[in-house]
XYZ file of N, CA and C in Angstrom:
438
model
N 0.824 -1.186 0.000
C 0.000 0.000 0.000
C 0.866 1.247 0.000
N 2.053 1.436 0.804
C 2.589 2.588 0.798
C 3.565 2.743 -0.847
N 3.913 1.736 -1.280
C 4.308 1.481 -2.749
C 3.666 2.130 -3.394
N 2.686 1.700 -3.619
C 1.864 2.541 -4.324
C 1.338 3.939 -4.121
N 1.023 4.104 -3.069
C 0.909 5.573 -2.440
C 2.511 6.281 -3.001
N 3.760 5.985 -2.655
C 4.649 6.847 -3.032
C 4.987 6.954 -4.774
N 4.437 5.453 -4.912
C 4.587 5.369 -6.476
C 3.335 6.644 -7.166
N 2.132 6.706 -6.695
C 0.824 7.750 -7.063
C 1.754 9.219 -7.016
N 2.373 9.381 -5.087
C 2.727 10.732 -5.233
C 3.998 10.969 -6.330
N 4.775 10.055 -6.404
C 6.201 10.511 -7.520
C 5.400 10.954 -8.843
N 4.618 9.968 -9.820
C 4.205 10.158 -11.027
C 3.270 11.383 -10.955
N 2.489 11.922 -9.826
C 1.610 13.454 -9.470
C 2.701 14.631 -9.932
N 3.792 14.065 -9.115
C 4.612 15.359 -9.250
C 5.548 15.509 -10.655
N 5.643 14.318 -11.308
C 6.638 14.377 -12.060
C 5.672 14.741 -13.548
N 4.822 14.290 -13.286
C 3.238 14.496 -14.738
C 3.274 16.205 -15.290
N 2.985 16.769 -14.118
C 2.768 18.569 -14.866
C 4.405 18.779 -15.042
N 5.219 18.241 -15.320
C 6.791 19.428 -15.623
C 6.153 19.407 -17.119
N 6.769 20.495 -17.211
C 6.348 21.394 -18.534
C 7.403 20.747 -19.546
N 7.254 21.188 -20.834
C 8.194 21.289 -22.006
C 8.795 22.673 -21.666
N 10.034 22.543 -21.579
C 11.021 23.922 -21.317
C 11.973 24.163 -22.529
N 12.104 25.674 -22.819
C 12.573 25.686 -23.702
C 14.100 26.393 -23.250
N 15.068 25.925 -23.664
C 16.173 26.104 -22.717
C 16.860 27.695 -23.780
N 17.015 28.656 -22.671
C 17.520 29.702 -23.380
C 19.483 29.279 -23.300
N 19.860 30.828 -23.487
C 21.389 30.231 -23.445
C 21.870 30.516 -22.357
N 22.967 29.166 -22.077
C 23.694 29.272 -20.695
C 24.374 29.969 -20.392
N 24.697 29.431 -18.988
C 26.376 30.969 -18.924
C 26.956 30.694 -19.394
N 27.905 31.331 -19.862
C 29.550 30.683 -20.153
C 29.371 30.226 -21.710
N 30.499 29.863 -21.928
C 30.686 28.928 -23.559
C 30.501 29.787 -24.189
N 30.992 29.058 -25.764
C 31.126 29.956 -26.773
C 29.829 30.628 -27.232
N 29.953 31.446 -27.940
C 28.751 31.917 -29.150
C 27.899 30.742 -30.054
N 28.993 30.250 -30.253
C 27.260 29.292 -31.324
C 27.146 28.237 -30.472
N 27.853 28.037 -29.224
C 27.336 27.251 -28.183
C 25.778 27.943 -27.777
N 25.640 28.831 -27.417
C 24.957 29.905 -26.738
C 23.800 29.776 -27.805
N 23.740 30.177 -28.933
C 23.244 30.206 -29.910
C 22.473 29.116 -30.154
N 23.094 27.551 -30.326
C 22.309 26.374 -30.486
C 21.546 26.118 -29.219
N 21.928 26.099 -28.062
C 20.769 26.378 -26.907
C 19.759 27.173 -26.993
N 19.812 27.926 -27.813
C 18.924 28.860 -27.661
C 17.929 28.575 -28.597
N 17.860 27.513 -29.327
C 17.187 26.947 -30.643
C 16.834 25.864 -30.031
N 16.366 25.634 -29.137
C 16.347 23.955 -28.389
C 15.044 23.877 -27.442
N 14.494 22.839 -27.030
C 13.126 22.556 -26.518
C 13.618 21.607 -25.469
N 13.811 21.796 -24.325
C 13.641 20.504 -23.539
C 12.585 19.982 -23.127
N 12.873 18.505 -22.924
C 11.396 17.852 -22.751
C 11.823 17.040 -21.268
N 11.423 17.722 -20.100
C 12.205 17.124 -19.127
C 11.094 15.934 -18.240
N 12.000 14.651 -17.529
C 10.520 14.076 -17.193
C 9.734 13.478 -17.866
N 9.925 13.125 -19.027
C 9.261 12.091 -20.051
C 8.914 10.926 -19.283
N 7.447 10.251 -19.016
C 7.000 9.314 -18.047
C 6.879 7.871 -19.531
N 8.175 6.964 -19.556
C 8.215 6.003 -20.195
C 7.369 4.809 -19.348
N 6.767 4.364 -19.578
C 6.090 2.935 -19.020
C 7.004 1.219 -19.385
N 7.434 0.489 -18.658
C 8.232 -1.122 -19.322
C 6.898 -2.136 -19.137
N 6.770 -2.104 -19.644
C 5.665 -3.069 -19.640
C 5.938 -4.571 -20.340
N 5.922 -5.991 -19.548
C 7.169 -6.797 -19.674
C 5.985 -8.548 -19.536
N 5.144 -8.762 -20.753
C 4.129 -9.982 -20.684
C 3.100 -9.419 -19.936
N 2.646 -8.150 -20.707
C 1.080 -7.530 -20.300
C 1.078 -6.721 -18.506
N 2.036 -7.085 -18.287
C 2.725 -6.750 -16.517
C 3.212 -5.365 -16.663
N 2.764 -4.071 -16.348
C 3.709 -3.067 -15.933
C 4.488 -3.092 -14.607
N 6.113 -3.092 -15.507
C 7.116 -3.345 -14.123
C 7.773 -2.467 -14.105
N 8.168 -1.655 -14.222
C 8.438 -0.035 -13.926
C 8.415 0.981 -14.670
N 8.789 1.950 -14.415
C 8.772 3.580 -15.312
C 10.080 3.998 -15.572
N 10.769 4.539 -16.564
C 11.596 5.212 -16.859
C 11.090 6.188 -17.461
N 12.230 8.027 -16.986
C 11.893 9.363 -16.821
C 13.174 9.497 -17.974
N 12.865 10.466 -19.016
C 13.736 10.616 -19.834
C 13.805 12.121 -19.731
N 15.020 12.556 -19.937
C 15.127 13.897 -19.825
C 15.912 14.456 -21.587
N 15.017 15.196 -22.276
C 15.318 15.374 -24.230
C 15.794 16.507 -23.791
N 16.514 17.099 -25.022
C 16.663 17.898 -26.351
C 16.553 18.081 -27.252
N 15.214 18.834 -27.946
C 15.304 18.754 -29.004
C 16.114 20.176 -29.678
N 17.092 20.172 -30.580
C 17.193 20.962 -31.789
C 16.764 21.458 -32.423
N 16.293 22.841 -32.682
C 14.995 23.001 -33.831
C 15.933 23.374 -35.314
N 15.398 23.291 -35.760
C 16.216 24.104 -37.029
C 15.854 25.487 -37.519
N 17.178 26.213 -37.916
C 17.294 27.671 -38.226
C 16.048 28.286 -38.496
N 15.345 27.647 -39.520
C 14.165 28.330 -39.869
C 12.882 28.077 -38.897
N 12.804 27.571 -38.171
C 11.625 27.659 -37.248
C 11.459 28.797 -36.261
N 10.311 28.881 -36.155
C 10.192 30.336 -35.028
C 10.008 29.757 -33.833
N 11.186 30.075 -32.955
C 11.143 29.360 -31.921
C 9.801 29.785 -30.808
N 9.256 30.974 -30.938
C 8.487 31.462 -29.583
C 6.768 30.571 -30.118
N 6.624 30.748 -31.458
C 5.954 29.682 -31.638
C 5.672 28.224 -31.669
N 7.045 27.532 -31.371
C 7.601 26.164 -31.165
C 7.426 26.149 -29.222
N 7.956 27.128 -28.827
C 7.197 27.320 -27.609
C 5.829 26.936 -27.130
N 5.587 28.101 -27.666
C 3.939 28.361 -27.497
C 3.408 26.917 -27.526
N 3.625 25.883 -28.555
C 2.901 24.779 -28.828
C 3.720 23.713 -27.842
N 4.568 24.093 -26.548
C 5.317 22.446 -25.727
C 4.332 21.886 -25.156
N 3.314 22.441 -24.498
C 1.921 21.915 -23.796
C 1.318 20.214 -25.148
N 1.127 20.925 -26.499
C 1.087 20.134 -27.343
C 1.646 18.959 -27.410
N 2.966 19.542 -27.318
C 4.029 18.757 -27.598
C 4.436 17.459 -26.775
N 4.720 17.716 -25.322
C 3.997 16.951 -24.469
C 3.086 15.902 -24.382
N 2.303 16.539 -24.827
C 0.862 15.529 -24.439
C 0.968 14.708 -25.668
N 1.905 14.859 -26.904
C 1.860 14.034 -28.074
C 2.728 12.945 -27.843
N 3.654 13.275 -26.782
C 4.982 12.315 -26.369
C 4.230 11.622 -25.126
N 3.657 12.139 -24.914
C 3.286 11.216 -22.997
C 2.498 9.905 -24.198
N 1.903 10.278 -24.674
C 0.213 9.563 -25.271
C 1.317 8.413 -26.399
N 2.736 8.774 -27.342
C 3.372 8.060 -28.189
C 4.039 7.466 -27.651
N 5.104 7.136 -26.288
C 5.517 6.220 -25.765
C 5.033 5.504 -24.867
N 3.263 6.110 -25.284
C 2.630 4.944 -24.274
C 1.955 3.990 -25.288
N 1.984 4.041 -26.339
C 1.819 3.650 -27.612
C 2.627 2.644 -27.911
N 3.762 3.427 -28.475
C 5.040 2.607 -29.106
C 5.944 2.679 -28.094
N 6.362 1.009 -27.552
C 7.767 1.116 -26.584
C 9.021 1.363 -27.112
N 9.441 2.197 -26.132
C 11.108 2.752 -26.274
C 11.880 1.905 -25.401
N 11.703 1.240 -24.925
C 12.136 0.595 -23.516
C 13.292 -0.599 -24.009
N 14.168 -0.783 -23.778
C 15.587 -1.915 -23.446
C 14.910 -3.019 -23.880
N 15.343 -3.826 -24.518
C 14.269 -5.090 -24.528
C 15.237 -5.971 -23.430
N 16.139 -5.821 -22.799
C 16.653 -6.252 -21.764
C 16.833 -5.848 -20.519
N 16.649 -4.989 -20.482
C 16.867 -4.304 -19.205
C 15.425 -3.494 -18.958
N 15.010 -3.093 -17.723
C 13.817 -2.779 -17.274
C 14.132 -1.192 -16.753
N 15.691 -1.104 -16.845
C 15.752 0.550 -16.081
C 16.235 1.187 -17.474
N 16.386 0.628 -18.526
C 17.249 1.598 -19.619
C 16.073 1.592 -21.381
N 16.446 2.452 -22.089
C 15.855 2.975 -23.246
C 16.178 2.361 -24.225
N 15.466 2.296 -25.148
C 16.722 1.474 -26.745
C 16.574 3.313 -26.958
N 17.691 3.799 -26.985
C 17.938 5.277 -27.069
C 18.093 5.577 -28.667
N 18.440 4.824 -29.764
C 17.592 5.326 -31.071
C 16.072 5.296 -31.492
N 15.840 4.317 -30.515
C 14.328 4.194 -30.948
C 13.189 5.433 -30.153
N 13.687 5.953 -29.158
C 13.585 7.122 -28.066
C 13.511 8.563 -29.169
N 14.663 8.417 -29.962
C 14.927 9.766 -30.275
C 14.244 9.614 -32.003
N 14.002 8.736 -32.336
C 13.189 8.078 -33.737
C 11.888 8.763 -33.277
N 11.468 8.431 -32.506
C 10.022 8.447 -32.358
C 9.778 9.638 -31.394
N 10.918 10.652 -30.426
C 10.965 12.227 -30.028
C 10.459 13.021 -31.715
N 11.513 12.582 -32.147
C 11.786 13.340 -33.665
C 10.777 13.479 -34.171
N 10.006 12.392 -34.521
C 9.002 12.142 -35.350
C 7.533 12.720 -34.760
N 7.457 12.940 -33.537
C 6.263 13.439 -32.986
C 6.448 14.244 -32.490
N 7.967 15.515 -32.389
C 7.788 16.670 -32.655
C 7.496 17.412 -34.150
N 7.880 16.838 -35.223
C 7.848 17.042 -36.538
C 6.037 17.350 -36.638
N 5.516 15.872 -36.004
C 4.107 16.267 -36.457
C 3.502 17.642 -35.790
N 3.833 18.032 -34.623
C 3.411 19.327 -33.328
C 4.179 20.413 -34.389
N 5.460 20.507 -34.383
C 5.564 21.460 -34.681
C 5.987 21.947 -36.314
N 6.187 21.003 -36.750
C 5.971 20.747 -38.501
C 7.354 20.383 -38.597
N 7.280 20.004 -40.355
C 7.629 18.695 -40.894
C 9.359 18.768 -40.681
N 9.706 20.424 -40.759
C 10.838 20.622 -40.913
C 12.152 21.119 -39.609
N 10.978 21.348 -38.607
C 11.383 21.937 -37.589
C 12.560 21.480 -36.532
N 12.431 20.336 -36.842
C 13.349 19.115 -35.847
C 14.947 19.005 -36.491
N 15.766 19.457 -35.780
C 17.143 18.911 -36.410
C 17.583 17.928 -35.773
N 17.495 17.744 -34.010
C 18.200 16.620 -33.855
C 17.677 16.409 -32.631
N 17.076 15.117 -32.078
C 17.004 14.867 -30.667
C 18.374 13.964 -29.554
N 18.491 14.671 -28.908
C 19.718 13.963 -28.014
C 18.586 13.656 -26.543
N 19.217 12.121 -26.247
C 18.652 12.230 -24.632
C 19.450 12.914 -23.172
N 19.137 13.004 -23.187
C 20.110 14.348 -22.214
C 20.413 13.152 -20.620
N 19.589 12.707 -20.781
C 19.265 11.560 -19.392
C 18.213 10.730 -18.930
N 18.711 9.729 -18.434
C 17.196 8.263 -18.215
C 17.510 8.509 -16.733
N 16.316 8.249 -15.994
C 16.532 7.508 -14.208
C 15.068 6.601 -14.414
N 15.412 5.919 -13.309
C 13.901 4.885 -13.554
C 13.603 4.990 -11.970
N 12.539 4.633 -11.347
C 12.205 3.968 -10.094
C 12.627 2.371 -9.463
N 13.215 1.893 -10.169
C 13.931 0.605 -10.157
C 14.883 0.409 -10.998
N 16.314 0.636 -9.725
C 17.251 0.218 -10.700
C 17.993 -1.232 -10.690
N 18.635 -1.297 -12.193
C 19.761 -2.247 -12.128
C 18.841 -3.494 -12.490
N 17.675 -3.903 -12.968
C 16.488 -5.140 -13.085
C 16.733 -5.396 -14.624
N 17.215 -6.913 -14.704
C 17.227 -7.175 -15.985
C 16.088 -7.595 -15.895
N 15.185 -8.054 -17.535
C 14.153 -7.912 -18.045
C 13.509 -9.445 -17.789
N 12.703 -9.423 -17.474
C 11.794 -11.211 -17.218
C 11.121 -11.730 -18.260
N 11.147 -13.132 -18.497
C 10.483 -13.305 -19.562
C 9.560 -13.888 -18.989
């Protein structure tokens, strides 16, 4: 019972983080500064492992997306709420998940399918590159059960 109770309160709190759009950091060069400043983070991505119809844990992905030169970023903004809710709803869809491991990502198939369902939110051309910035799960170190 309390499992679940802490498991309810973690996914409460971790559900509303927003799509952030990361301005530029301190420090570093100019087109360092510059490509941050063209970028969408998607922090908190709630992955589901779901392992013979059994959900056995969650992995939290933390993106970057890249936009490309020609997109208007305050309007790529404007639409992360979108954006979001297109990624929560597509990796609950299509698994991204390790086919071996229960705490880790198949991390091309993560950024295949980031890419592809920001393209549709924010159009066809907008996406240059998704990097995962970082995975944590609620259970670590669990290889996968058959």
């Amino acid at each position: 019972m309390l499992r679940a109770l802490a498991l309810v309160v973690l996914l409460a709190l971790a559900a509303p983080a927003p799509v952030l759009a990361s301005g530029p950091g301190g420090g570093g060069e100019k087109s360092g500064e510059a490509e941050s400043a063209r970028a969408m983070d998607v922090m908190n991505l709630i992955v589901p492992v779901v392992r013979g119809g059994r959900l056995v844990n969650y992995v939290f992905i933390n993106a970057r997306i890249q936009l490309t030169p020609g997109t208007d970023i305050w309007r790529a903004r404007d639409k992360g709420h979108f954006l979001r809710d297109a990624l929560l709803k597509a990796v609950h869809r299509q698994p991204v998940v390790d086919a071996t491991h229960d705490d880790a990502i198949n991390t091309p198939a993560a950024q295949a399918l980031i890419a592809s369902v920001a393209r549709q939110v924010l159009g066809p051309n907008s996406v240059r590159s998704v990097e995962i910035m970082s995975t944590s799960s609620l259970k670590q170190g669990r290889s996968a059960r058959s």
